[in-house]
Structures are given as C-alpha cells and as structure tokens.
Coordinates of C-alpha atoms in Angstrom, one line a residue:
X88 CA -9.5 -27.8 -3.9
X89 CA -6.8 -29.2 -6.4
X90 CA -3.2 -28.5 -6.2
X91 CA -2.5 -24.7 -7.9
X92 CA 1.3 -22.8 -9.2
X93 CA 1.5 -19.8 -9.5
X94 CA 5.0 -17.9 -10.2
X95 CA 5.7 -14.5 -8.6
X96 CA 8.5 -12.5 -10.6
X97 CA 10.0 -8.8 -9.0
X98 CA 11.8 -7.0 -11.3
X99 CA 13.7 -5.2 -8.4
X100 CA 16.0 -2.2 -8.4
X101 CA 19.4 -4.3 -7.9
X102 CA 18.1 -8.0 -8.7
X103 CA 15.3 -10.1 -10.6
X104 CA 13.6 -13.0 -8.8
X105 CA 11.3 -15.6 -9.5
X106 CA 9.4 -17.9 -6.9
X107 CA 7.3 -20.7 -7.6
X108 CA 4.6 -21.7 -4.9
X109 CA 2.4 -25.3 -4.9
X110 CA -0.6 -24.8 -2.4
X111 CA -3.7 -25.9 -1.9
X112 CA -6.1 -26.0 0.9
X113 CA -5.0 -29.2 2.1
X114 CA -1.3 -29.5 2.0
X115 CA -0.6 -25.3 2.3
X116 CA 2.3 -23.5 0.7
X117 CA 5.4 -24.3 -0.5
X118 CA 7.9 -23.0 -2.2
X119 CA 9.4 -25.2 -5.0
X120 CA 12.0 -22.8 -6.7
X121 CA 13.9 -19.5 -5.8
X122 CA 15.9 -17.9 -8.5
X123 CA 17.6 -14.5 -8.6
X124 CA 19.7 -12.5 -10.5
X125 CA 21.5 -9.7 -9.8
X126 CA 21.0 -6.7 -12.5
X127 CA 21.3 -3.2 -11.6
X128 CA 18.6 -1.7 -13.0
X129 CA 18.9 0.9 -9.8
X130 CA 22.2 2.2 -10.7
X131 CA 21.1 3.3 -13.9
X132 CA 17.4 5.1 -13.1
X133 CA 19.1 6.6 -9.7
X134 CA 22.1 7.8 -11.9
X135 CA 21.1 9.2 -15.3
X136 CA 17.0 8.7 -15.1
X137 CA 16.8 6.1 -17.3
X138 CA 18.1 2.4 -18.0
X139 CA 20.3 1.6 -20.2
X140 CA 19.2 -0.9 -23.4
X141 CA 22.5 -2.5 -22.1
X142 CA 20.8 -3.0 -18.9
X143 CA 17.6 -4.2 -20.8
X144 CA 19.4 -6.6 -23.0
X145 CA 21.0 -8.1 -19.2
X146 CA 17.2 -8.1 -18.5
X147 CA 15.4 -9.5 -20.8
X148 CA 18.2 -12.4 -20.8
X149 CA 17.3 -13.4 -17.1
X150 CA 13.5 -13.2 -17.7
X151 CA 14.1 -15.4 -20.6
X152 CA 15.4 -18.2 -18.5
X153 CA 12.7 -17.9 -16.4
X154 CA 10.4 -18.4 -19.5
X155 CA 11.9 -21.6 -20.0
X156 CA 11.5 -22.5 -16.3
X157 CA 7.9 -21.5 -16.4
X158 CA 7.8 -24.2 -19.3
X159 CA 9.7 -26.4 -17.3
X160 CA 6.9 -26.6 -14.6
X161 CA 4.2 -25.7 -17.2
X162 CA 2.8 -22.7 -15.2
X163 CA 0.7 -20.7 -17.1
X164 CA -0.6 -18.2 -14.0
X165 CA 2.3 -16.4 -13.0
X166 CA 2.4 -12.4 -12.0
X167 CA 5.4 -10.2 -12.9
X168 CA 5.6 -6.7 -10.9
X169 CA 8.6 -4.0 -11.5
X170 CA 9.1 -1.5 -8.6
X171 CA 10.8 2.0 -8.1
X172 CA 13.8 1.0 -10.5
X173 CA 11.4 0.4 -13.0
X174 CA 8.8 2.9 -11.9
X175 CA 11.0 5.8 -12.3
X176 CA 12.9 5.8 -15.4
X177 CA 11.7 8.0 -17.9
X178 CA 12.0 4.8 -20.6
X179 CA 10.1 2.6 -18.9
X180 CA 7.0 1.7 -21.4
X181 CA 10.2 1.4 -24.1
X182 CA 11.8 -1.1 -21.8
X183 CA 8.6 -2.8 -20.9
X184 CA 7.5 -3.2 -25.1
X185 CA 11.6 -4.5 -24.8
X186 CA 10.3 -7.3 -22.2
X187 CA 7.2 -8.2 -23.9
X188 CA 8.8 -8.8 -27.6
X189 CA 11.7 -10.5 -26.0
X190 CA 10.3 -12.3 -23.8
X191 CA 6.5 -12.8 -24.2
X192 CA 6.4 -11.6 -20.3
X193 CA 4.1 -8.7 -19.2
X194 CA 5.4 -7.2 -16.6
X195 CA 3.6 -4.4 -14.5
X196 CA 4.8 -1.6 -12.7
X197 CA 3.7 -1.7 -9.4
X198 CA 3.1 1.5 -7.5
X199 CA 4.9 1.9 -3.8
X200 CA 1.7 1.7 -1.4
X201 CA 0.6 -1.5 -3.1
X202 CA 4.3 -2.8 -3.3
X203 CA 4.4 -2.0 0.5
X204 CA 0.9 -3.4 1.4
X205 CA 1.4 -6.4 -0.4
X206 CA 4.7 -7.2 1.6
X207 CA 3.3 -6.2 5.0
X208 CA 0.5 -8.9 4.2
X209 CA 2.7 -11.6 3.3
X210 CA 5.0 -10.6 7.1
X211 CA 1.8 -10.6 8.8
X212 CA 1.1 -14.3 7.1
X213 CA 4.8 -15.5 7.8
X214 CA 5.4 -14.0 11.2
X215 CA 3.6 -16.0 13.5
X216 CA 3.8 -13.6 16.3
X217 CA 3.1 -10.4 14.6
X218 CA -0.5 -10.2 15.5
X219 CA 0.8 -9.9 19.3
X220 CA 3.4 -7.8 18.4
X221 CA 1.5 -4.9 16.7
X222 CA -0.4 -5.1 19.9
X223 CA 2.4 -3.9 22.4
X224 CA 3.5 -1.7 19.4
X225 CA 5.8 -2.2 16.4
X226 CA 7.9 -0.8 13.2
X227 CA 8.1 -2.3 10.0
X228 CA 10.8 -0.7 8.4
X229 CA 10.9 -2.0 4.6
X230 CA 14.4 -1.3 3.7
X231 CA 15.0 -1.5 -0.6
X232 CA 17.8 -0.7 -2.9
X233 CA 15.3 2.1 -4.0
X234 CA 13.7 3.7 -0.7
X235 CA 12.3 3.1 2.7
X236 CA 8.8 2.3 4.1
X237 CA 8.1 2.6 8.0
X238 CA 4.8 1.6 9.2
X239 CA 3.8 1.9 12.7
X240 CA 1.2 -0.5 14.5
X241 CA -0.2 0.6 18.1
X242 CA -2.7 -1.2 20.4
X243 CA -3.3 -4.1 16.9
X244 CA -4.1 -1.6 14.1
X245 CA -1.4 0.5 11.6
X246 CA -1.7 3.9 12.7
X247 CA 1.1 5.7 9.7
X248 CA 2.9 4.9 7.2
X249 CA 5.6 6.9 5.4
X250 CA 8.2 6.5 2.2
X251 CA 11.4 7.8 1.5
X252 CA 13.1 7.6 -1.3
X253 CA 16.2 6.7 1.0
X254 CA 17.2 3.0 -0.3
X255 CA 20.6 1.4 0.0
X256 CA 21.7 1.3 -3.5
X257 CA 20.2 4.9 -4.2
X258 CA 22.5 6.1 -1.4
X259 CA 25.4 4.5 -2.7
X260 CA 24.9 5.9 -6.2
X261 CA 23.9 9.2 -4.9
X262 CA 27.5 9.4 -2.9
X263 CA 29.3 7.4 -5.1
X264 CA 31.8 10.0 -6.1
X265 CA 32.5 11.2 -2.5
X266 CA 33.5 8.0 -1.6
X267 CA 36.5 8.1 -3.6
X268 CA 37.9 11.2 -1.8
X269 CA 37.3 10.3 1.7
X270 CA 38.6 7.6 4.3
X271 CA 35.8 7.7 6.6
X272 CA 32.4 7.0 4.2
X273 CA 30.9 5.3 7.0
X274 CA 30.8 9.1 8.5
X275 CA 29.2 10.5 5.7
X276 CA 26.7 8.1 4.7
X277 CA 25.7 8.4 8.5
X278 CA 25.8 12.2 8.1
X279 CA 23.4 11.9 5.0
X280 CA 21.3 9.5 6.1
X281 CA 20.8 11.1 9.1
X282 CA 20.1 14.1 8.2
X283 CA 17.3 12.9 5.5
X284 CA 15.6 11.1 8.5
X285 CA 15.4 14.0 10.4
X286 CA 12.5 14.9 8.6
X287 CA 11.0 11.8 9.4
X288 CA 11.0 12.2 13.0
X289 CA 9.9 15.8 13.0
X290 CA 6.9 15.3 10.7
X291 CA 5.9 11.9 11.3
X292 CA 7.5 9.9 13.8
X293 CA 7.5 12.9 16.7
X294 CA 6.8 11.1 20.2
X295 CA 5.5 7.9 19.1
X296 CA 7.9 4.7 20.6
X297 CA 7.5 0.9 20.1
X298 CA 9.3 -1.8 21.9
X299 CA 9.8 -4.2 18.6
X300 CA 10.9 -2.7 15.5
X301 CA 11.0 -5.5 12.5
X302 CA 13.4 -4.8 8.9
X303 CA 12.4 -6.3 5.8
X304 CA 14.7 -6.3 3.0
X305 CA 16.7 -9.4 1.7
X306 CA 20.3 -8.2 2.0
X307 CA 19.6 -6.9 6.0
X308 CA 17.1 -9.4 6.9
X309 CA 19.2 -12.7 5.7
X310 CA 22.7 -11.2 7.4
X311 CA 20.8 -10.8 10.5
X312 CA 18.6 -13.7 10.9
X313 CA 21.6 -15.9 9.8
X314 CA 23.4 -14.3 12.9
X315 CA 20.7 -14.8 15.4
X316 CA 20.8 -18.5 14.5
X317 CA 24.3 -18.9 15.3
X318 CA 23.5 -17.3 18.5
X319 CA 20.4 -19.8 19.1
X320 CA 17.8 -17.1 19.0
X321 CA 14.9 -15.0 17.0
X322 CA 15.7 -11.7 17.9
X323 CA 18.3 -9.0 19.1
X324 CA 17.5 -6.7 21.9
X325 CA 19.3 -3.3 21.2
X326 CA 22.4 -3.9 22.9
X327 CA 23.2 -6.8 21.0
X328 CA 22.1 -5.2 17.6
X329 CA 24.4 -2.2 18.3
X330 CA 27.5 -4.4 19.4
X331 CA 27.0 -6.4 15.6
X332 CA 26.4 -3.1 13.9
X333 CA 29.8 -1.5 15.1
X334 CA 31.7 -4.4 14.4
X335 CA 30.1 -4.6 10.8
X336 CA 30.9 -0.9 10.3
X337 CA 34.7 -1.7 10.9
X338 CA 34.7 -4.5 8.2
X339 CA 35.6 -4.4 4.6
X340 CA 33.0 -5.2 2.2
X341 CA 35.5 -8.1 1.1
X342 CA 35.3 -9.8 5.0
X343 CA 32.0 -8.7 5.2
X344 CA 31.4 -11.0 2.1
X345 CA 33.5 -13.4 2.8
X346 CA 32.8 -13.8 6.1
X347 CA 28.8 -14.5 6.0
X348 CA 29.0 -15.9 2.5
X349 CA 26.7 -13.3 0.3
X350 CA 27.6 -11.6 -2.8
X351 CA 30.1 -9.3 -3.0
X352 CA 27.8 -6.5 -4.7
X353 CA 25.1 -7.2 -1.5
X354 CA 28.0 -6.1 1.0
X355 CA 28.5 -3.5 -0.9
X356 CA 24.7 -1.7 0.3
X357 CA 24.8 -3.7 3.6
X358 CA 26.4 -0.7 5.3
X359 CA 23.7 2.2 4.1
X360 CA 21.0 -0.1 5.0
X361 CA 22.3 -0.6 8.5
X362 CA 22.8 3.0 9.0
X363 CA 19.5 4.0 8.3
X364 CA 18.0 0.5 10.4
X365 CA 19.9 1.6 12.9
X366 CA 18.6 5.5 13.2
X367 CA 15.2 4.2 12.9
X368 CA 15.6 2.0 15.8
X369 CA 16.9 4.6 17.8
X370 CA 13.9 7.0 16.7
X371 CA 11.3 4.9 17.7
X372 CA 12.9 4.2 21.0
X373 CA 13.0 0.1 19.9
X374 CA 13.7 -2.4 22.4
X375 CA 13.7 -5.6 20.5
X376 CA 14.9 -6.2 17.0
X377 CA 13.5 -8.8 14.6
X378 CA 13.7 -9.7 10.6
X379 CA 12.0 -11.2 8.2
X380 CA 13.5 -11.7 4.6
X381 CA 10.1 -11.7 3.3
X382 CA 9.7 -9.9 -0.6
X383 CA 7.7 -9.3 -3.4
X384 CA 7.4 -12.3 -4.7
X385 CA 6.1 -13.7 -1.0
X386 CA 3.7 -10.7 -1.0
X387 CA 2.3 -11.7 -4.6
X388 CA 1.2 -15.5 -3.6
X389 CA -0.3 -13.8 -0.4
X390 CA -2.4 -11.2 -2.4
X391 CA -3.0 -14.0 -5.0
X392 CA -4.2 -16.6 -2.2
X393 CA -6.6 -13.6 -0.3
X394 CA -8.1 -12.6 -3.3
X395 CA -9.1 -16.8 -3.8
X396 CA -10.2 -16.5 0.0
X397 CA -8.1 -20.0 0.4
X398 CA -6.9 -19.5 3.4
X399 CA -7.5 -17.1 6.6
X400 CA -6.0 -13.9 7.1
X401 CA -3.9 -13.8 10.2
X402 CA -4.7 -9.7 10.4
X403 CA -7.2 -7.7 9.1
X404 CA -6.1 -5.6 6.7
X405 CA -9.2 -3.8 5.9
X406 CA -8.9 -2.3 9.3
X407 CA -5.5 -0.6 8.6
X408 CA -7.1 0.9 5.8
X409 CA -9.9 3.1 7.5
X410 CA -7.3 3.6 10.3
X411 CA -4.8 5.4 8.0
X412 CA -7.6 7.1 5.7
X413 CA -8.7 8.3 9.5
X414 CA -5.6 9.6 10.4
X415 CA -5.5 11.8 7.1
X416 CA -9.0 13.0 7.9
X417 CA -8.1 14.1 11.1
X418 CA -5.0 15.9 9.7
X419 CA -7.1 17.6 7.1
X420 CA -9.5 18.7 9.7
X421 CA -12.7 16.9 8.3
X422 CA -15.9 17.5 10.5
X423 CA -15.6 13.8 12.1
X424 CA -19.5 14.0 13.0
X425 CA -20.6 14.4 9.6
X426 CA -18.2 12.6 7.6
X427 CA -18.7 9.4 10.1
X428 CA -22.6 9.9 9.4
X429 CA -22.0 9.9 6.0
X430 CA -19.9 7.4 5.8
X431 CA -22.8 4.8 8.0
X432 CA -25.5 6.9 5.7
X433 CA -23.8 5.4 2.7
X434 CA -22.9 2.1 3.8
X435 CA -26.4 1.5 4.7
X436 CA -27.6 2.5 1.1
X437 CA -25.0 0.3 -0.2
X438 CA -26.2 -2.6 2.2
X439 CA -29.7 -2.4 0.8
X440 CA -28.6 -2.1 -3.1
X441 CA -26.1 -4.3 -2.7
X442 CA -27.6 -7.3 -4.7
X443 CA -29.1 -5.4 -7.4
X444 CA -26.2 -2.9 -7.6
X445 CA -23.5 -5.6 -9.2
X446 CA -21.6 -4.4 -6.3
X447 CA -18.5 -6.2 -4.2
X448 CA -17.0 -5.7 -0.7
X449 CA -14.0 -4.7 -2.0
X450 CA -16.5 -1.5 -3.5
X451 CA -18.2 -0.9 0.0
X452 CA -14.9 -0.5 1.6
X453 CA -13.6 2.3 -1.0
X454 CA -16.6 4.2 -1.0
X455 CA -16.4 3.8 2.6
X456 CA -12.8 5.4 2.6
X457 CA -14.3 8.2 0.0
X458 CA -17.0 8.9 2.7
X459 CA -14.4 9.2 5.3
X460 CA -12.3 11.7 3.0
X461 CA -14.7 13.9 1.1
X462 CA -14.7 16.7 3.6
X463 CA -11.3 16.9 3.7
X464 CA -10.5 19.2 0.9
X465 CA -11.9 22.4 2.8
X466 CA -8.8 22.3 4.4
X467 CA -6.9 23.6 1.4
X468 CA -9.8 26.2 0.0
X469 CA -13.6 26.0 1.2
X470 CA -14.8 26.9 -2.1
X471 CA -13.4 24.2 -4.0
X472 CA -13.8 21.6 -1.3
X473 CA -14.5 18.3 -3.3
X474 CA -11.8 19.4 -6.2
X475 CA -9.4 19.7 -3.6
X476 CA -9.8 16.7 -1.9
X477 CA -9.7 14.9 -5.1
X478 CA -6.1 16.2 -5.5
X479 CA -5.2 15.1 -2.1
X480 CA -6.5 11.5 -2.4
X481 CA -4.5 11.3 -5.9
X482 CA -1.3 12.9 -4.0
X483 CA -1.4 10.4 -0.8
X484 CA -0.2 7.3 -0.3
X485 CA -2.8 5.1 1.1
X486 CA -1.1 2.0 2.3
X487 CA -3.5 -1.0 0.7
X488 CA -4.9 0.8 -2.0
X489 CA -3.5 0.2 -5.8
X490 CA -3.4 3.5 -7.4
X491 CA -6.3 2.3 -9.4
X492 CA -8.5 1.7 -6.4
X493 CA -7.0 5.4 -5.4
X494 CA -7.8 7.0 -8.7
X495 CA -11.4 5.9 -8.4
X496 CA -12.1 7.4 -5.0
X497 CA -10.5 10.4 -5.8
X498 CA -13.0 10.6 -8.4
X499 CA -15.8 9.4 -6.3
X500 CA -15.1 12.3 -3.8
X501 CA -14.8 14.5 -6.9
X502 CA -18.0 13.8 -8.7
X503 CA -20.0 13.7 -5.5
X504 CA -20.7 17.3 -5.7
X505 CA -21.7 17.0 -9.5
X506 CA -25.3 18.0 -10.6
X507 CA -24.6 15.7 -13.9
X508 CA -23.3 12.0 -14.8
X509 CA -19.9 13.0 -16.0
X510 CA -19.4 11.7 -19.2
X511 CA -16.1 8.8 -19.6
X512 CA -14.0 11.1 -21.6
X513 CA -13.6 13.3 -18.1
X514 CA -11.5 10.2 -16.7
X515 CA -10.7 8.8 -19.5
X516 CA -6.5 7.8 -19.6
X517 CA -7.1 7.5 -15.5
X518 CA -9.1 4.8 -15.6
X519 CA -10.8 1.8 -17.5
X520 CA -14.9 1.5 -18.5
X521 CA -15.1 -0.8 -15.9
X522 CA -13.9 1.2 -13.2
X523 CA -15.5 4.2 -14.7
X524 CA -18.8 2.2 -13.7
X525 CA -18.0 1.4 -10.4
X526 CA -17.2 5.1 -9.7
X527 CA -20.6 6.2 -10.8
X528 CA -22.1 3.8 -8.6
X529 CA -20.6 4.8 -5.7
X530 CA -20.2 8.2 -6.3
X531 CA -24.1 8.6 -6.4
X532 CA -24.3 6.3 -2.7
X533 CA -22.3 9.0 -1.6
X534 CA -24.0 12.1 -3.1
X535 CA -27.3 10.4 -1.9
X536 CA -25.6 10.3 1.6
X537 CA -23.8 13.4 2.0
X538 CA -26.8 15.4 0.9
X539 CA -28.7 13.8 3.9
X540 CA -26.2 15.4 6.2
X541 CA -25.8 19.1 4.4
X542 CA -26.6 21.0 7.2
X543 CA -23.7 19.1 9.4
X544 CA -26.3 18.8 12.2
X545 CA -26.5 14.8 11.6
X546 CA -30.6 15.3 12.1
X547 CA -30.6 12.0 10.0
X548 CA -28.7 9.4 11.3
X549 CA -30.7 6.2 11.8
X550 CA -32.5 5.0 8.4
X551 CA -34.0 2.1 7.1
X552 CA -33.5 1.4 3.4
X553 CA -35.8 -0.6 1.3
X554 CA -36.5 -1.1 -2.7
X555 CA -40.1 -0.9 -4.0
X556 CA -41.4 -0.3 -7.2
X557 CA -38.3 1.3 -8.7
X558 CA -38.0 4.1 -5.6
X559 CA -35.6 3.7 -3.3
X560 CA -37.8 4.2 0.0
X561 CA -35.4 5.6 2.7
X562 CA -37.4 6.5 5.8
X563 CA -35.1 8.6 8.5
X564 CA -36.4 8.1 12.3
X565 CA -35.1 11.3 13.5
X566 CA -37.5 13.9 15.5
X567 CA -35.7 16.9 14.2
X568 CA -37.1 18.9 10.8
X569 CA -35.7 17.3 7.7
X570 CA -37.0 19.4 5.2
X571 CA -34.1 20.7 3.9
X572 CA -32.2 17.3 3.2
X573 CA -35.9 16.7 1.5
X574 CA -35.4 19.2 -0.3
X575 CA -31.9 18.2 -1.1
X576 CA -32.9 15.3 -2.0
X577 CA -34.7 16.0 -5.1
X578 CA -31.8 17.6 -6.2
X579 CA -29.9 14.9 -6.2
X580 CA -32.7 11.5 -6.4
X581 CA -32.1 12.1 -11.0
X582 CA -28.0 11.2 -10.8
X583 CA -29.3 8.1 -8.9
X584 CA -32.2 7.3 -10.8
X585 CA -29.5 8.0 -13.9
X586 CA -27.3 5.1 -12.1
X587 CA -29.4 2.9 -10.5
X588 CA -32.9 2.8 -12.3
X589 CA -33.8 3.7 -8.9
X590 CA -35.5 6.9 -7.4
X591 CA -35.0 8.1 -3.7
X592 CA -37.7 9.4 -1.8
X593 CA -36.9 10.3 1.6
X594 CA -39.8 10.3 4.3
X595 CA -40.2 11.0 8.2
X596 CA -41.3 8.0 10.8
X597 CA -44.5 9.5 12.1
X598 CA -44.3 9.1 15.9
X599 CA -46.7 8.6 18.2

C-alpha cells in the first residue's frame, strides 16, 4: 500500500488542533505535526449560548494557518470535527458558513457518542495493555473543557457508558463569579462537583468497582503522565495519586504553571478536572490510576485507518455495541426470548440476501441493534410500542453509533410495524436518500422477522433461507403449528416484495 496523509483538525471547546499522520501498511503511523491553539470558544457557548463573531474572527485566523500548512504538506484528505463548544451554541451553522467562506474548511459537528467512541478506539489502539485491562475491569473517564464521559469495561466488553455535561472549563465559567467572593474555591468546586456526581453513582455507577481507572483529557493526562516519568513509572496507585492531588490543590495556578511548564490558562481548569477525576476514582473503588493524552484528532486517524481495514483492531468494538444496546434492552424490559430470536431470524435473512441486497456489515450490525431494541418501547405505553421505541433510540446515547447510524435504526424500529413503504418526505430533514434506502431495506428484514415471532412463543427459530425464482423460500424446522406466522406472513411478504423484488413464502420441514 503507498504512503497516505491525512490531517485531523478538533475544533475543541478551549483550543483548536491540527495533527498530521504518514502511515502505511509497512512503516505504521506517525505523527509528523502537532499544532494547537488556544481559543475559547467554551467560555462563550457555556456563558451566553452563543460565540461571539469576536471569537469566530480568533477562529477562523487559526484554521487559516492551518490552510496554509495543509498546502505546505499538500494534503488534500484531511477531516475537521467541532464538539460540545461548537455543538451547542445556538449560532453555530452562522459560524460554520463563517469557517467555510473564510477559510475554505468544512468543518462538522460531531455528536458526543461518536466523539467518545472515536477516542476510546484510538486508547484502545495506543494503550498497549488495555485489552487486559478491561479484562480485570476498568474506567475510562474522558475528562473535556465541555463535559465528562465514563465508560466502564468488565470481564473484556464495555458494559455502560454515561455523559455529563460536567467539563473543566464549563465549571469554571459556571462558578466564575463565586470565585471572586470566596477564599476557599477549591471547597466549592468540590462541593459542586460532588454533588453533580452524585447522580452518577446513584443511577449508573451503584455497586459496580474496577481496580484501574484511566483519564483522558490533554491538560490532566500530560500533567500526570509527565509526573509518573519523573518518578520512573506508568501508573499511580491511589495513594500516590491522592498525595499529588493534595499538594496540587494547595498550589497557585501561577506555580502550578510554572512549575510543570504548561499554559497559564490550562492551570487554570487543571483543579476542576482533578476534583471530579478524583471523585470518580473514589466511586468506582479504583486501585490503579493510568492516562493517556489521547484526543480527537488521534481518534480521527484511528476511525479513518478502520474504516480502510489497514491495520487490525486491537479490540472489538462491534462487541461493545450489542453489549450496551443489551444493557438498554434489559432496562426497558424487552422480552429477551423473542427479541434474541428476532434478532438471529433477521440476521439470517440478511445472510441469505446479503449479495443481492447491496448490503454492508456495517448494515447487518444496525439492524442487528434495531432487532435487539424494537420491543423496548412497550415499556413506556404498550399501545404505541414501536413509536415509542423510536423516541427512545433517538434520545439515547449509544456509544459507537453516529447519530446518523442512530437516526436510521430508530426509524427502522419505527417502520417495522408499518403496513406501507413510507414515503421519503416522512424522514426527510433526518436523513439523506441514501440512508432512507438502507432503512427500508432493513426495516423490511426486520418486519419479515419479527412477524415470525408474533406470538412470543419462538415456535420458529431454526430456518434456512434460500432465493429462487424471485420468492424468498424460508423453510422453518420447528414441530410446533406455524400457521399463524403463515398467516402473518402474507401480511407482510408485499413491503418486501416492494423492497427487494423478492416474495417470502414461509413453509414447514415435513418430518418423518
């Protein structure tokens, strides 16, 4: 494979960044160029809501020096992601029209379960040992300027995820003026914080303890790995991080700066971000404390170098996926007989129409999540099962997912109750034609499927599938009477048929 650039660019909440990455198959990854800026976009969206077009002149000026080092290197494939800062202020298609005309730069806004996701990928890629560690349990706590992530891996798979909107610099803005009229802020950012994680612990955290517990975040992850290596070491156990995080909480921001040569403005949030590291770790019962400065812009080349398959993943991913949409099944209280035989019902279908269908992996695995969540709606109103799972999926962060790849199982779930093809204009502004396709497509798989299982009695469970003469011949080896999903079945064969060209006839093995 020859030598490929690519340029990651995270418009963050306190500071801009570029990396540029060489790699290739042969040689690997490496880094070539690091540049950051700080502009506090943050301080602005946390403050008033929106940013300032002081803010987006500051902007636009340090995206248009990275312009000219793009020409420098003469990279055209670069990918440039805004986050929460950007996400949230009620200006932001002015300021990203403001970006393009300026700059010739389009910049997307990246939602927080993808943001997250992709940085968990590029840690699991970086961190040679984190494949054991989320074996004998561990906490990723993705600390931000804008908000917080923990993710908790137990026994090698992630088992929940949760945000906050609880980052450094939000804290600091949202206490700013309390600051001024107090002597001991450490004490009431630690009652704040505290009290926002409380939450935490009571509605998602509970019992569960891990012996490592890992912070991302540049500011927190750079102070503390560039202590461990003057201590000739990767890690802190607990004591040892509590003896550093008391004496940093006695320091000025000017020694604290000073002292472990960063920015001024970074040791500004370093004390918010501690306090709420520090709470977590005591939560979760940690043991060992480890960080990886790991961002965006890592998280970008990993997605970028997946997607290309060029090199191996070091953890599967895919895996967390149906673990978390699990988890929300089982808080729903889905029928985990039938949704699991709908779920293999479909993937089967989708097995056997795969080559014909126009159909990808990354498809089977979101209509395998919409099989996995359709039921899950009855847990809000039993009339309105599928409408309200459709509301749930679009409301939930699922860690892995973009919210494009959410919208469109949301509407899978929703559509696979439908006795028509809707029409494009029902989802049109939430998705593209494209996407609109692929939703159809799996949406009848999983109407097809789920109407095999009506009765919840899972009378059909092992089926072969094979195409013949435009039918769709799905022949059930069950000894239990199938008429009704027969019957069922007719019902639902003409949205297939609409989709696929294809129509479903369902027959009995004769035994002997």
């Amino acid at each position: 494979m020859p030598m490929q650039m690519l340029a990651a660019i995270d418009v963050g909440s306190s500071e801009v960044s570029m990396k540029i990455y060489q790699f290739s198959k042969r040689t690997g990854i490496q880094e070539l160029e690091y540049i950051r800026s700080m502009v506090e976009m943050g301080a602005d969206t946390y403050n008033t809501g929106v940013i300032s077009y002081d803010t987006v002149r500051e902007l636009c000026g340090v995206l248009k020096g990275f312009v000219e080092k793009l020409k420098e290197y003469r990279i055209e494939n670069y990918i440039a992601y805004a986050g929460s800062a950007m996400r949230e202020a009620a200006n932001r298609d002015m300021v990203l029209d403001q970006i393009r005309l300026q700059t010739g730069l389009n910049v997307q806004i990246i939602g927080n379960a993808q943001q997250r996701f992709l940085i968990l990928q590029s840690l699991a890629g970086m961190m040679k040992n984190f494949e054991e560690l989320t074996k004998e349990g561990v906490a990723v706590v993705d600390l931000s300027s804008g908000s917080l992530q923990v993710s908790i891996f137990e026994s090698g798979h992630l088992q929940v995820t949760q945000n906050l909107k609880l980052g450094s610099l939000r804290v600091r803005e949202i206490l700013a003026d309390i600051e001024q009229q107090t002597t001991s802020f450490v004490s009431v950012m630690e009652d704040y914080i505290g009290n926002e994680l409380h939450t935490l612990q009571r509605l998602v955290i509970k019992t569960r303890k891990v012996r490592h517990v890992i912070v991302i975040g540049e500011e927190i992850a750079t102070l503390l790995n560039a202590v461990n290596a003057s201590k000739n070491r990767e890690s802190f156990t607990v004591p040892q991080f509590d003896k550093f995080y008391f004496k940093l909480m006695r320091s000025r921001e000017e020694e604290i700066s000073k002292k472990y040569n960063i920015p001024y403005e970074t040791a500004t949030v370093l004390k918010p971000s501690m306090i709420i590291f520090r709470n977590l770790v005591s939560m979760l019962g940690g043991e060992i404390v480890w960080a990886s400065n790991v961002g965006l812009c890592d998280g970008i080349l990993s997605d970028d170098i997946s997607r290309k398959h060029l090199f191996k993943a070091g953890h599967d991913f895919d895996a967390d996926i149906l673990s978390i949409t699990r988890k929300m099944a089982d808080r729903y209280e889905s029928d985990t007989e039938h949704t699991r035989n709908v779920e293999q019902l479909s993937l089967t279908i989708f097995d056997s129409i795969r080559k014909i269908s126009g159909m990808d992996l990354r498809d089977r695995l979101l209509l395998q999540v919409a099989g996995i969540l359709h039921d899950s709606g009855k847990y809000v109103n039993m009339t309105h099962g599928a409408e309200n799972a459709y509301y749930l999926v679009l409301n939930t962060e699922i860690i892995g997912l973009s919210e494009a790849e959410k919208t469109i199982v949301a509407n899978v779930i929703r559509f696979n109750s439908s006795s028509e093809v809707p029409v494009y204009e029902q989802v049109a502004g939430m998705m593209t034609h494209v996407d609109y396709v692929r939703m159809l497509k799996m949406a009848a798989i999983l109407r097809l499927a789920n109407g095999m299982d009506r009765s919840h009695l899972q009378r059909i469970q092992d089926i072969r599938v094979t195409v013949k003469d435009n039918e769709l011949k799905i022949m059930a080896n069950t000894i239990y009477d199938i008429t009704l999903e027969q019957g069922l079945m007719e019902n639902r064969a003409h949205f297939f048929k609409q989709i696929f060209g294809l129509r479903p006839v369902l027959r009995q093995k004769r035994r002997a």
